[in-house]
mmCIF file of C-alpha atoms and ligand atoms in Angstrom:
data_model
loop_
_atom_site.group_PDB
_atom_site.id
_atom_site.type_symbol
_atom_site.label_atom_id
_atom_site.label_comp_id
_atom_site.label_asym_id
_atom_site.label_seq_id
_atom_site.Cartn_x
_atom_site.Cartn_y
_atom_site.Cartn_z
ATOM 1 C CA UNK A 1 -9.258 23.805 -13.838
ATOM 2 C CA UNK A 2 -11.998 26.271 -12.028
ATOM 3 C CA UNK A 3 -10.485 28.859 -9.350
ATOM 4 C CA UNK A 4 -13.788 28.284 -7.325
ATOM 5 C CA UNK A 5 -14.467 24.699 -7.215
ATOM 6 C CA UNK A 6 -12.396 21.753 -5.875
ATOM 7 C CA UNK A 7 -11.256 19.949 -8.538
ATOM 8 C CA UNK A 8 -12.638 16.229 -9.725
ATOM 9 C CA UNK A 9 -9.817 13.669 -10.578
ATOM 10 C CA UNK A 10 -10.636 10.231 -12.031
ATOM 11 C CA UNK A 11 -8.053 7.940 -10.841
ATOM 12 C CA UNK A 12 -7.043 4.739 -11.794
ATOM 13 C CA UNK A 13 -5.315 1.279 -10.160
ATOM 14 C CA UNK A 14 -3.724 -1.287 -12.317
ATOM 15 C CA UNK A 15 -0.232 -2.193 -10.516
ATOM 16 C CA UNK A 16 -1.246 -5.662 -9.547
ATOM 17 C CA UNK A 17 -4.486 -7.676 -8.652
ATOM 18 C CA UNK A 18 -6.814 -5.476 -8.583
ATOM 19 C CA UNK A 19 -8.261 -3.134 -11.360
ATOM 20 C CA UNK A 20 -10.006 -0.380 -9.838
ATOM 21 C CA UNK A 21 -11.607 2.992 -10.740
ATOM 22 C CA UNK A 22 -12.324 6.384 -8.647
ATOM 23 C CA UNK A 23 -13.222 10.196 -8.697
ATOM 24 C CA UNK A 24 -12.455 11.375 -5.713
ATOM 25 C CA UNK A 25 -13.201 15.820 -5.222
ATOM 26 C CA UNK A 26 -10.476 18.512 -4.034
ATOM 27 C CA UNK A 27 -12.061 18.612 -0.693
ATOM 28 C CA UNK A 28 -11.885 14.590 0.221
ATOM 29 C CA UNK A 29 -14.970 13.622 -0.926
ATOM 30 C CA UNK A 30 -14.609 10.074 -2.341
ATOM 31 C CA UNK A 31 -17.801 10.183 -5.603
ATOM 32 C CA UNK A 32 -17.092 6.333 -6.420
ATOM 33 C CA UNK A 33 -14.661 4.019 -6.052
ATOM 34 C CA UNK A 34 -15.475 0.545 -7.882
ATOM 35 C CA UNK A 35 -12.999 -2.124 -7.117
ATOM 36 C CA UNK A 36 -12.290 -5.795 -8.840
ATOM 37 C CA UNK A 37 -10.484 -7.714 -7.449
ATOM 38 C CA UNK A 38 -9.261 -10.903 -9.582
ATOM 39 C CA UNK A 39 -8.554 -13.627 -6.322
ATOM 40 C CA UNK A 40 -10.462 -15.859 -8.272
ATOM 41 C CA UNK A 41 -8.680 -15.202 -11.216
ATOM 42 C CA UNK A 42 -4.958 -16.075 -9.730
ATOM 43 C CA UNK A 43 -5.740 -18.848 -6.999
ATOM 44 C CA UNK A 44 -5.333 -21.645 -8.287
ATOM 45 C CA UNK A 45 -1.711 -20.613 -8.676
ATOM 46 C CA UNK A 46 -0.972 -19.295 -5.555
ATOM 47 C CA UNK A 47 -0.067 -15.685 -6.782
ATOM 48 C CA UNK A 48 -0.337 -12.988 -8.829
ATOM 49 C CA UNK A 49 0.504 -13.974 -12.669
ATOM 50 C CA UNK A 50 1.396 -10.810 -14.560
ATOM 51 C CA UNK A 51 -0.200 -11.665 -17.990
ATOM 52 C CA UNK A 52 -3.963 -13.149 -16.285
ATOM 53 C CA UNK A 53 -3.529 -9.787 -14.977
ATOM 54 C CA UNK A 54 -2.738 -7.428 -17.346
ATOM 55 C CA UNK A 55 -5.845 -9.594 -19.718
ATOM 56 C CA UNK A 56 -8.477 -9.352 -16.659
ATOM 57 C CA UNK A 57 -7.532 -5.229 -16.589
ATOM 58 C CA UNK A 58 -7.927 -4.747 -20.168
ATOM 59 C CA UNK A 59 -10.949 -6.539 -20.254
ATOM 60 C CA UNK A 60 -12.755 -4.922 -16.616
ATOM 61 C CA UNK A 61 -11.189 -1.377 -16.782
ATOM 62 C CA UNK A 62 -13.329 0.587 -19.275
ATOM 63 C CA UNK A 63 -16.746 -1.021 -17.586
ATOM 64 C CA UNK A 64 -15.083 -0.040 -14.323
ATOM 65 C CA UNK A 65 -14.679 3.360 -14.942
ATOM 66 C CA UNK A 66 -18.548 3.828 -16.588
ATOM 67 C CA UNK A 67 -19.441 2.364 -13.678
ATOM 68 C CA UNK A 68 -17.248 4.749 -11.550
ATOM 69 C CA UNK A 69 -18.525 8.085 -13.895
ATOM 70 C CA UNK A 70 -22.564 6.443 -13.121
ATOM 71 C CA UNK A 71 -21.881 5.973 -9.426
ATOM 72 C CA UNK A 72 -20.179 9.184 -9.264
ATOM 73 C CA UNK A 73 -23.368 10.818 -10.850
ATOM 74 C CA UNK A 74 -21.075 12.917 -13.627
ATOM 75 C CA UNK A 75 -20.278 13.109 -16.877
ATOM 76 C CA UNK A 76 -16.452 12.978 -18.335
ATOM 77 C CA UNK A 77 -16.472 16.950 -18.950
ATOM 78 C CA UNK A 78 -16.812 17.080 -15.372
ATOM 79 C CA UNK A 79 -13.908 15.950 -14.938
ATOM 80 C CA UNK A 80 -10.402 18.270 -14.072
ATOM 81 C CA UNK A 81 -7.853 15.780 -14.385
ATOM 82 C CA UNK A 82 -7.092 11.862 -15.155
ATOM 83 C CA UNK A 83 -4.827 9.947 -12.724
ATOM 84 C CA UNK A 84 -3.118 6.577 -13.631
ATOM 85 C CA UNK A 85 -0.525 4.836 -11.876
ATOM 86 C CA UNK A 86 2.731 5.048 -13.452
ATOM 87 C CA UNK A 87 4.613 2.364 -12.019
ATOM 88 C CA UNK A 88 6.063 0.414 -10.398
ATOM 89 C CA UNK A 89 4.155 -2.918 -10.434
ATOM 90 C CA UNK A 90 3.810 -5.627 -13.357
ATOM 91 C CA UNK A 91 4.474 -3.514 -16.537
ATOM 92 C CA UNK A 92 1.391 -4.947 -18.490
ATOM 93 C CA UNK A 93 -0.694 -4.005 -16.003
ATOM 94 C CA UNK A 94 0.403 -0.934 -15.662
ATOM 95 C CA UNK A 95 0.592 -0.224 -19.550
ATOM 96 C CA UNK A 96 -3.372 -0.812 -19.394
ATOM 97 C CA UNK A 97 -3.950 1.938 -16.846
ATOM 98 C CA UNK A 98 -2.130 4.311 -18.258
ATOM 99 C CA UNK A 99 -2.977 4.163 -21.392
ATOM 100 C CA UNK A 100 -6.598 3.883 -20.495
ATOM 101 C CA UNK A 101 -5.436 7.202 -18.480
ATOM 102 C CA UNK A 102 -3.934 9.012 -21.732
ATOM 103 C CA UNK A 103 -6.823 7.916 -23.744
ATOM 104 C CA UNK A 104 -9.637 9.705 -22.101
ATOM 105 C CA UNK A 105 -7.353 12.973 -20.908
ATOM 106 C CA UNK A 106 -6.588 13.467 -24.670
ATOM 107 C CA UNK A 107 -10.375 12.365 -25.744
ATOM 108 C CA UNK A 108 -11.351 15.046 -22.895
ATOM 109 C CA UNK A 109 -8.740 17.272 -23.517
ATOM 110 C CA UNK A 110 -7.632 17.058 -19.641
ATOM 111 C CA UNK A 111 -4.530 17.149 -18.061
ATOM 112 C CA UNK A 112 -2.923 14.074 -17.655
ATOM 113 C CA UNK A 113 -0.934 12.753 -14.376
ATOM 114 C CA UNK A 114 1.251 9.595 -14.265
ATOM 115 C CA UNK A 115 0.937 8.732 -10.285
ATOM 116 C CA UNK A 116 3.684 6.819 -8.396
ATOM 117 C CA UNK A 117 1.658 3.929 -6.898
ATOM 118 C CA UNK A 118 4.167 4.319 -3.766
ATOM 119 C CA UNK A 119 3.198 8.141 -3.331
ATOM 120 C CA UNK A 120 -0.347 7.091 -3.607
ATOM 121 C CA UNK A 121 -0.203 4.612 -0.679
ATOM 122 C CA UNK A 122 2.254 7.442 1.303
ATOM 123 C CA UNK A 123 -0.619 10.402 0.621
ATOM 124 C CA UNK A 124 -3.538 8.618 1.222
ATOM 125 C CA UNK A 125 -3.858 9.297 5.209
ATOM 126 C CA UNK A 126 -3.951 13.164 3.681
ATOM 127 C CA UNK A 127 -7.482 11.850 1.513
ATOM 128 C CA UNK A 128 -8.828 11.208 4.854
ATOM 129 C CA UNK A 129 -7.140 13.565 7.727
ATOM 130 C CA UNK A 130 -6.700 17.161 6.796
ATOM 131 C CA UNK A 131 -4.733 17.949 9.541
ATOM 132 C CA UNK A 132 -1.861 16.126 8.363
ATOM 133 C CA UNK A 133 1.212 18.440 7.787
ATOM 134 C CA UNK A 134 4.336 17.435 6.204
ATOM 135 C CA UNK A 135 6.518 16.789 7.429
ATOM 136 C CA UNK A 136 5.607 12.847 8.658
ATOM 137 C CA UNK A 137 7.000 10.014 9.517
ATOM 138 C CA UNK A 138 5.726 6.601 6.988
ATOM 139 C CA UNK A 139 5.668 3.453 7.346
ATOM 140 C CA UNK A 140 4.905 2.079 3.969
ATOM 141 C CA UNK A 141 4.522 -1.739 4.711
ATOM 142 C CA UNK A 142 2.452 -3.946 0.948
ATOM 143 C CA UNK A 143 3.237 -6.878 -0.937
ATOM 144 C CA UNK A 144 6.251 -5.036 -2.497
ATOM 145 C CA UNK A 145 8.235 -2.868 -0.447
ATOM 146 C CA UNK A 146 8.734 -2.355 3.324
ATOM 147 C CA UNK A 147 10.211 1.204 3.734
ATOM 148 C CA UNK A 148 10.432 3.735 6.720
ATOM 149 C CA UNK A 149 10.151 7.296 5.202
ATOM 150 C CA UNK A 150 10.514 11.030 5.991
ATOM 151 C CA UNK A 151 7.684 12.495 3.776
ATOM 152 C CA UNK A 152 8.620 16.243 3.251
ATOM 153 C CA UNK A 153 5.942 16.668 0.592
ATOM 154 C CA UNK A 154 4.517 15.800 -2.294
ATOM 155 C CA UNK A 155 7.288 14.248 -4.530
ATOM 156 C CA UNK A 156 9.523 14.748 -1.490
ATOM 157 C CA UNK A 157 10.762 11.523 0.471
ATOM 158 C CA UNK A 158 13.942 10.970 2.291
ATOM 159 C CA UNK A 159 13.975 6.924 3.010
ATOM 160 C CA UNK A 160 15.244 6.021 6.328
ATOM 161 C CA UNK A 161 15.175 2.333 5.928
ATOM 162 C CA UNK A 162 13.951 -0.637 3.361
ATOM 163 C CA UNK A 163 13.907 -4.127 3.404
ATOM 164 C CA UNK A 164 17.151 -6.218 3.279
ATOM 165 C CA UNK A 165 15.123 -9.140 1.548
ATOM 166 C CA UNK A 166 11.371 -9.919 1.280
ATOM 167 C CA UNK A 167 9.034 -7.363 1.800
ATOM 168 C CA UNK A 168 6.749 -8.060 4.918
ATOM 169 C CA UNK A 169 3.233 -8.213 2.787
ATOM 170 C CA UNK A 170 5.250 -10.583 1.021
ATOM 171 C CA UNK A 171 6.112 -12.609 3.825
ATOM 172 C CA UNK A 172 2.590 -12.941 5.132
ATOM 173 C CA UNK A 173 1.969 -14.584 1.876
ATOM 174 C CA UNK A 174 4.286 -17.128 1.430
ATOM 175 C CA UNK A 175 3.413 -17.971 5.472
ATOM 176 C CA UNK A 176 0.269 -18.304 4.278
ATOM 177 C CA UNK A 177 1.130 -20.324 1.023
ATOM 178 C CA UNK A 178 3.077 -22.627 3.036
ATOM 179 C CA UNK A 179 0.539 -23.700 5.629
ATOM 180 C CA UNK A 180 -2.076 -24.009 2.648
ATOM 181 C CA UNK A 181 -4.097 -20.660 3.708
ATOM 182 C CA UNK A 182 -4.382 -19.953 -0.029
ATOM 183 C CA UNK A 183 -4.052 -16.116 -1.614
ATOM 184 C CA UNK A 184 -3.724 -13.377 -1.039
ATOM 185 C CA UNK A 185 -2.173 -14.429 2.234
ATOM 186 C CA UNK A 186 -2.037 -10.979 4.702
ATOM 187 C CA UNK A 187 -5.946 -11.610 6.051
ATOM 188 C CA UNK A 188 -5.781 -15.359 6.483
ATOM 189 C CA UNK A 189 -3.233 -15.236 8.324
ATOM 190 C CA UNK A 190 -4.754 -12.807 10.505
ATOM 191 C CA UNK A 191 -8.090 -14.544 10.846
ATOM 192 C CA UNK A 192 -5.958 -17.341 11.688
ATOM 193 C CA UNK A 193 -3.559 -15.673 14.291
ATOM 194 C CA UNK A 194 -7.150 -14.526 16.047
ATOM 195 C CA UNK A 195 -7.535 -18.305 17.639
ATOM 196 C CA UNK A 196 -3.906 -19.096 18.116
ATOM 197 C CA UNK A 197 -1.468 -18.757 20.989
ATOM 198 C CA UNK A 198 1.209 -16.712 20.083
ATOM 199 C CA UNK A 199 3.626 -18.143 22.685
ATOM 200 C CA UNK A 200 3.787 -22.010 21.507
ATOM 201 C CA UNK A 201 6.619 -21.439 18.704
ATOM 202 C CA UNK A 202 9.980 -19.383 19.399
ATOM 203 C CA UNK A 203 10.311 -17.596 16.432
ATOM 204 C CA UNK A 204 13.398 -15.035 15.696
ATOM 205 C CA UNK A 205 13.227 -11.400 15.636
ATOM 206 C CA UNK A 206 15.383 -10.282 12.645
ATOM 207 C CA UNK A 207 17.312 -6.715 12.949
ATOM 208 C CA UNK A 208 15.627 -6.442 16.305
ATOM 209 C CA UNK A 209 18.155 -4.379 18.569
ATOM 210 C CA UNK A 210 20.325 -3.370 15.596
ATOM 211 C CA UNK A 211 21.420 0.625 14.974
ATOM 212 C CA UNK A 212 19.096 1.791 12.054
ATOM 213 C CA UNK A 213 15.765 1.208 10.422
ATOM 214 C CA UNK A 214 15.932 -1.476 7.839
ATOM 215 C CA UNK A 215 14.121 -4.821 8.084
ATOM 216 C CA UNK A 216 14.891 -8.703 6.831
ATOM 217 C CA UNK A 217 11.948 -11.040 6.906
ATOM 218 C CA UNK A 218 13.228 -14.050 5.177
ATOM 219 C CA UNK A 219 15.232 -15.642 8.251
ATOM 220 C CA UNK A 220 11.763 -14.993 9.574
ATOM 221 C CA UNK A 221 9.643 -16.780 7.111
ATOM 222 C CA UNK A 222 12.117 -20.073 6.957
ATOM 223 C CA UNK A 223 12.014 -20.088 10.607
ATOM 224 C CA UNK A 224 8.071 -21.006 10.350
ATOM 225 C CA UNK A 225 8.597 -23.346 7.770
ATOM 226 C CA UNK A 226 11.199 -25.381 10.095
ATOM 227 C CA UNK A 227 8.582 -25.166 12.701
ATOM 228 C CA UNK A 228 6.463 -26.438 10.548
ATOM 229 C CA UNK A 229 8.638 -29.348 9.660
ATOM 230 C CA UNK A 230 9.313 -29.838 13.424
ATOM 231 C CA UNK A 231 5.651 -31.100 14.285
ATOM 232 C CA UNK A 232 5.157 -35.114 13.767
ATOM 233 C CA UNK A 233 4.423 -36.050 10.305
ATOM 234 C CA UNK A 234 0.641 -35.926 9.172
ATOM 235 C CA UNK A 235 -1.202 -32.903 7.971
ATOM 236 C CA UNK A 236 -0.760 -30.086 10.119
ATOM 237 C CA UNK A 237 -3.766 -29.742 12.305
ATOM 238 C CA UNK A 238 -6.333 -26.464 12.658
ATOM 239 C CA UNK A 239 -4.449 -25.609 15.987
ATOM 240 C CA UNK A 240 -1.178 -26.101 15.048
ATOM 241 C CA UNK A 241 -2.204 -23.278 11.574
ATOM 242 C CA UNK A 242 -3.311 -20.604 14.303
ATOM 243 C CA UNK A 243 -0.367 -21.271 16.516
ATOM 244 C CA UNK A 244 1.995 -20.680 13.672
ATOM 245 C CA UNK A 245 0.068 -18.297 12.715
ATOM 246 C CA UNK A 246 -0.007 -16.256 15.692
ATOM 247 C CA UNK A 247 3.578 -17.027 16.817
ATOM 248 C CA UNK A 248 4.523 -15.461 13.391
ATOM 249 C CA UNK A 249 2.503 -12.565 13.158
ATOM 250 C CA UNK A 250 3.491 -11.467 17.010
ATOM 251 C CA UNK A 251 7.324 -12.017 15.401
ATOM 252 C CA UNK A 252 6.460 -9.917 12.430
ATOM 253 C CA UNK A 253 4.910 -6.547 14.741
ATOM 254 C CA UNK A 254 7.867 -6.942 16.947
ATOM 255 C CA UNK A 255 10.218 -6.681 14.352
ATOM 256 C CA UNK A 256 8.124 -3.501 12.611
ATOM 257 C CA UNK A 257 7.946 -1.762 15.874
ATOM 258 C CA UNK A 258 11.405 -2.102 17.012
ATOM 259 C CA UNK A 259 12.521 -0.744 13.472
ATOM 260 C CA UNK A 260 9.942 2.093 13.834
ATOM 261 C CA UNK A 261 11.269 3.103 17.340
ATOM 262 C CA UNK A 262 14.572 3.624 15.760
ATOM 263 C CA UNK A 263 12.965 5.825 12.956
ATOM 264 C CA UNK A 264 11.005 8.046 15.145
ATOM 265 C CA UNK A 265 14.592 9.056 16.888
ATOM 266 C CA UNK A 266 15.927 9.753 13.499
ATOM 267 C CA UNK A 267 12.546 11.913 12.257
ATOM 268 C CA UNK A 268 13.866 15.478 11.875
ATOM 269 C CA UNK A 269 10.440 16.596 13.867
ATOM 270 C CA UNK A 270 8.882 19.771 12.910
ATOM 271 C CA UNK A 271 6.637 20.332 14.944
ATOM 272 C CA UNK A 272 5.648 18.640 18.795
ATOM 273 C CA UNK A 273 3.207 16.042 18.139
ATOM 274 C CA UNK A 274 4.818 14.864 14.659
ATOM 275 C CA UNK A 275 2.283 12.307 12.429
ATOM 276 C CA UNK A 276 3.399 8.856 12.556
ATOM 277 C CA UNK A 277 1.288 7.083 9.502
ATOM 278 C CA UNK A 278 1.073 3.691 7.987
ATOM 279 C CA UNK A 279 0.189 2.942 4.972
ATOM 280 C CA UNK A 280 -0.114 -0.333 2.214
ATOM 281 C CA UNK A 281 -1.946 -3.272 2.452
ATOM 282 C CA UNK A 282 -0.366 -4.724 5.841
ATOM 283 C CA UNK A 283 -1.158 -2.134 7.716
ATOM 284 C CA UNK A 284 -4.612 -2.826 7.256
ATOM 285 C CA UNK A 285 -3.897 -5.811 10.399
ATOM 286 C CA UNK A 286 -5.585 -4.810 13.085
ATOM 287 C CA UNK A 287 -2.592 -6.722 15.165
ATOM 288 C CA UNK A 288 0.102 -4.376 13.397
ATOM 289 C CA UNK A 289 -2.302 -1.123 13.990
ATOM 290 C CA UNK A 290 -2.593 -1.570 17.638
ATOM 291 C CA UNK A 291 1.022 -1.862 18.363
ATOM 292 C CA UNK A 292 2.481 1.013 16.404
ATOM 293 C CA UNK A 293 -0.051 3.094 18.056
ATOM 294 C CA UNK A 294 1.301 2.194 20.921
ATOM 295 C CA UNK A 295 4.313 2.714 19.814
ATOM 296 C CA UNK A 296 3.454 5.894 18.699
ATOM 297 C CA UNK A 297 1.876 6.901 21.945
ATOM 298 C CA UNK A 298 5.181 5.868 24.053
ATOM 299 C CA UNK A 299 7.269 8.207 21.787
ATOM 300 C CA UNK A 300 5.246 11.279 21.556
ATOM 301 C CA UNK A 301 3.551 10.490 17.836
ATOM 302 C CA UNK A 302 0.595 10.551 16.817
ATOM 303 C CA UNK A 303 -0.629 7.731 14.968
ATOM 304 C CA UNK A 304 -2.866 7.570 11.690
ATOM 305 C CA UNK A 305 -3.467 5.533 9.322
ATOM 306 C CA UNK A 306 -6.099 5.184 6.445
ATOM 307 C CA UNK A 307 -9.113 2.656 6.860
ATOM 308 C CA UNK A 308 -8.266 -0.548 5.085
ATOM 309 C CA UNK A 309 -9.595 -0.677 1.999
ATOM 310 C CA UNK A 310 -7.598 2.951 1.833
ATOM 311 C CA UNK A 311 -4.549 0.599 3.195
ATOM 312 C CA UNK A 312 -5.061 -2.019 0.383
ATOM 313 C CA UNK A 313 -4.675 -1.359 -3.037
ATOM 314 C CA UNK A 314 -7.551 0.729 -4.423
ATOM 315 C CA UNK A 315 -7.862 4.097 -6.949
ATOM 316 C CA UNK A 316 -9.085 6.692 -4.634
ATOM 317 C CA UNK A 317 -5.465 7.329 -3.254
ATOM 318 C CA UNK A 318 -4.167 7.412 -7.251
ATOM 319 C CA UNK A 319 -6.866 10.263 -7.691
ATOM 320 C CA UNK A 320 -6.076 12.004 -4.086
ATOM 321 C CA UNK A 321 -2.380 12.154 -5.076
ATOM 322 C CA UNK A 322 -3.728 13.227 -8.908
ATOM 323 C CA UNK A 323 -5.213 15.780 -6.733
ATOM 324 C CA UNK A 324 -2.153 16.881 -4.746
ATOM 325 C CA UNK A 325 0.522 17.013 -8.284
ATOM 326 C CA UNK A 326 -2.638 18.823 -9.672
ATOM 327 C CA UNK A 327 -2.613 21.985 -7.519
ATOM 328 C CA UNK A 328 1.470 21.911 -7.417
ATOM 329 C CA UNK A 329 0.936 22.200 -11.588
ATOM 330 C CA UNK A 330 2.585 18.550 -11.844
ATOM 331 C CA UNK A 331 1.132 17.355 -14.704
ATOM 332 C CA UNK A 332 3.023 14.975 -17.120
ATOM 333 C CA UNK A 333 2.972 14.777 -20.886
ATOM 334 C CA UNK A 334 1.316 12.196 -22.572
ATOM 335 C CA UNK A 335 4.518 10.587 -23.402
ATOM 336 C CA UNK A 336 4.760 9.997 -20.125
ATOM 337 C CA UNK A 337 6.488 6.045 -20.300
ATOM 338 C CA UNK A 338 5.619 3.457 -17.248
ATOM 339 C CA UNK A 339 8.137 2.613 -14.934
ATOM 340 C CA UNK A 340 8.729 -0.968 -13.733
ATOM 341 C CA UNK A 341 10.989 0.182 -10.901
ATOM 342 C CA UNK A 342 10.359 3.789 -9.831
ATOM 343 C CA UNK A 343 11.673 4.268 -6.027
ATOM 344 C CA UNK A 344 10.077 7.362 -3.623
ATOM 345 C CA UNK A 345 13.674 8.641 -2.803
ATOM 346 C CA UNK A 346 15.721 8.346 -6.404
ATOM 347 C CA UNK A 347 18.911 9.270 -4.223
ATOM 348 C CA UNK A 348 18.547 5.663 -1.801
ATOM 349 C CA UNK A 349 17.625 3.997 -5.054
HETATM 350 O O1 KG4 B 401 -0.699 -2.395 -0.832
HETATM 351 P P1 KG4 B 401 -1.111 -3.725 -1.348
HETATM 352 O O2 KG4 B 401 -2.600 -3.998 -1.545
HETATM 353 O O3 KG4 B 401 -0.415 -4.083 -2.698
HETATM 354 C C1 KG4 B 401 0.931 -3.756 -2.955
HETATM 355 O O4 KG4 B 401 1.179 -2.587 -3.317
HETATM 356 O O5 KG4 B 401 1.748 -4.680 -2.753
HETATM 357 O O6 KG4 B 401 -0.522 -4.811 -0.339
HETATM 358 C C2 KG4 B 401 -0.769 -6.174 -0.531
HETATM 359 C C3 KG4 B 401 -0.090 -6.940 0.581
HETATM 360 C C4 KG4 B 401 -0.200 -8.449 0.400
HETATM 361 O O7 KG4 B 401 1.052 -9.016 0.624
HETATM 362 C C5 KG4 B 401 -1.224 -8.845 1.443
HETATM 363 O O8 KG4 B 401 -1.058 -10.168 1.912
HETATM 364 C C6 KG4 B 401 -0.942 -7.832 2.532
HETATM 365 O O9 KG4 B 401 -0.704 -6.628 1.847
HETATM 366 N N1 KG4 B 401 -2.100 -7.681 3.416
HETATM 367 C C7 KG4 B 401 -2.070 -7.980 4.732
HETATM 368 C C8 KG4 B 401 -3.393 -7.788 5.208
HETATM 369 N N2 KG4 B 401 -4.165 -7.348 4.168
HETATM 370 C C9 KG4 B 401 -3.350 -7.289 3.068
HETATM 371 N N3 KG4 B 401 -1.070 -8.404 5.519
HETATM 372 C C10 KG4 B 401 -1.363 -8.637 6.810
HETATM 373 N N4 KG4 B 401 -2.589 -8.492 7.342
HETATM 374 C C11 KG4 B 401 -3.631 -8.072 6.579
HETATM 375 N N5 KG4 B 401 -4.843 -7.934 7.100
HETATM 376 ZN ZN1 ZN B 402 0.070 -1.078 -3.147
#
C-alpha cells in the first residue's frame, strides 16, 4: 500500500440476496458500486432460499465485479486490497464471495481481508460522516439481528442488548408475508403504512417499560395475525392492509425507541454530543428514522445514519470496513474459513 495515496479496496457482498460489487477510496469516495438484487429470483417462495442464492452469486459475481473495475475506471493493479464478507449469512453464499475475494488478492498479489458483514453495516455511517468518533452508540436493526451496541472501534463492540426472538427486519417480513405483500417485506409494508391509520388496531408493545435494552418481536407479529383473523371472513380489503400495516409499524418504532432510550442511559459517553447511529436494512424506514432522531434529540444525541441503499445490504460498506482493518494492518490469511455465526461482541455470544 502507497504512504501518499488513499488506498482503493474492492469489496464484495454475498451474505444473502443480493450479490454486489464495490471500490470504494481511503478518503470516502464511492468509484462503483453495482448491485443485483435476485427478488425475482426468490419470490415465488416467499424468502430467501440459500442454494438459488448461492447459484445466482456464482453465476453474477465475476460480471459484477468487471463491471464494478469498468465503472470504477481502473484496472485490478490499482487496486490495495480485496474485501469479502466473511460471515455470517447463508454459508454458500458466503463461500462464493470469499473465495471470489481470495482468488483475485492471490491472482493480484493483494492483501486479503475477511469482513464481518455486521461490522460492515456498524462502520458504514463512518463511509459517509467523517466526523464520527468512536466511541458511538448503534443500533444495528436487518433481516438477521436486532442489537443495541457500544462501538469502541474497529473490531471493538460491547453489546448492550439483542433480540429475545425474531429479529425486527424479520418481523416486517413475515407481516408482510402474512397479509400477501410479497418479498422482501420491510418497504411494502412501509408504502403500505403511508395510507393507513395507525390507531384502528391495539397492538402490544413488547419489553416496552422493562429495565434493559433487549427486544422480542414475535408476541408482536402474532398479535397482527390475530387481528387479522379478527376482521369478518373474506379477503382482507386494501384498507384493512394499510391499517395493519400502520398499526404495526407505529408498534414496531415504539418498541425500538423505548429500548434505545434505555441504551443511551447506559452509553459510557465520551464526549458531550455522543453519535447515536443506525444502521441495516430497517433503518432505511423513513417512519423508524424520524423517531429515533427524535429520540436522539430529547436525550442529547446526535443522530446519523447512512442513506438507504448504505442501510440495505450493499458492498461499499464491506470495502469501507476493508478500508478501516486495512490501515489498523488487519489483514487475514488466505485460509481465512467463513463463519456461519460470527457475533460483534464474542464475550455476549
Ligand atoms: O441489512 P439487510 O439488507 O440484510 C440483512 O443483513 O439482514 O436487511 C434486510 C431487512 C429485511 O428484513 C427487510 O425487510 C428490511 O431489512 N427492510 C426494511 C426496509 N427496507 C429493508 N424494513 C422496514 N422498512 C424498510 N423500508
Ligand atoms: Zn445486512
Amino acid at each position: 500500500m502507497s504512504d501518499r495515496a488513499p488506498p482503493i479496496v474492492l469489496g464484495i457482498e454475498t451474505s444473502c440476496d443480493e450479490t454486489a460489487a464495490a471500490i470504494v477510496t481511503g478518503d470516502r469516495i464511492v468509484l462503483a458500486e453495482p448491485v443485483l438484487s435476485q427478488i425475482e429470483e426468490h419470490q415465488a417462495y416467499g424468502g430467501v432460499v440459500p442454494e438459488i442464492a448461492a447459484r445466482a452469486h456464482l453465476e453474477h459475481l465475476p460480471g459484477l465485479i468487471a463491471r464494478a473495475i469498468r465503472e470504477a475506471g481502473i484496472v485490478f493493479d490499482a487496486l490495495d486490497a480485496v474485501a469479502g464478507t466473511g460471515g455470517p449469512g447463508l454459508i454458500g453464499g458466503v463461500h462464493v464471495g470469499v473465495m471470489t475475494a481470495k482468488a483475485i488478492a492471490s491472482v493480484h498479489d493483494l492483501p486479503f481481508l475477511a469482513i464481518n458483514h455486521l461490522e460492515g453495516h456498524a462502520l458504514s455511517v463512518r463511509l459517509v460522516d467523517e466526523d464520527v468518533a468512536f466511541p458511538y452508540l448503534l443500533l444495528l436493526v436487518s433481516g438477521g439481528h436486532c442489537q443495541l451496541l457500544s462501538v469502541d472501534g474497529v473490531g471493538r463492540y460491547r453489546r448492550l442488548g439483542t433480540t429475545l426472538d425474531d429479529a425486527a427486519g424479520e418481523c416486517f417480513d413475515k407481516v408482510a408475508k402474512m397479509l400477501g405483500l410479497g418479498f422482501p417485506g420491510g418497504p411494502a409494508v412501509e408504502r403500505a403504512a403511508k395510507t393507513g391509520d395507525s390507531a384502528r388496531f391495539e397492538l402490544p408493545r413488547p419489553m416496552r417499560g422493562r429495565a434493559g435494552c433487549d427486544f422480542s418481536f414475535s408476541g408482536l407479529k402474532t398479535a397482527v395475525r390475530l387481528a387479522g383473523e379478527a376482521l369478518p371472513p373474506g379477503a382482507l380489503g386494501e384498507k384493512d392492509v394499510a391499517d395493519l400495516c400502520a398499526s404495526f409499524q407505529a408498534a414496531a418504532v415504539d418498541v425500538m425507541a423505548d429500548r434505545c432510550a434505555n441504551a443511551m442511559k447506559m452509553f459510557e459517553a465520551k464526549s458531550e454530543r455522543p453519535a447515536f447511529v443506525a444502521a441495516g436494512g430497517v433503518a432505511a424506514n423513513a417512519a423508524v428514522r424520524l423517531r429515533l432522531e427524535e429520540l436522539a434529540g430529547e436525550n442529547g444525541f446526535r443522530f446519523l445514519a447512512p442513506p438507504p441503499r448504505l442501510c440495505t445490504d450493499n458492498a461499499a460498506m464491506i470495502a469501507w470496513a476493508g478500508i478501516e482493518r486495512l490501515k489498523l494492518g488487519l489483514t487475514d490469511s488466505l485460509d481465512f474459513k467463513p463463519r456461519p455465526r460470527w457475533p460483534l461482541d464474542a464475550a455476549a455470544g
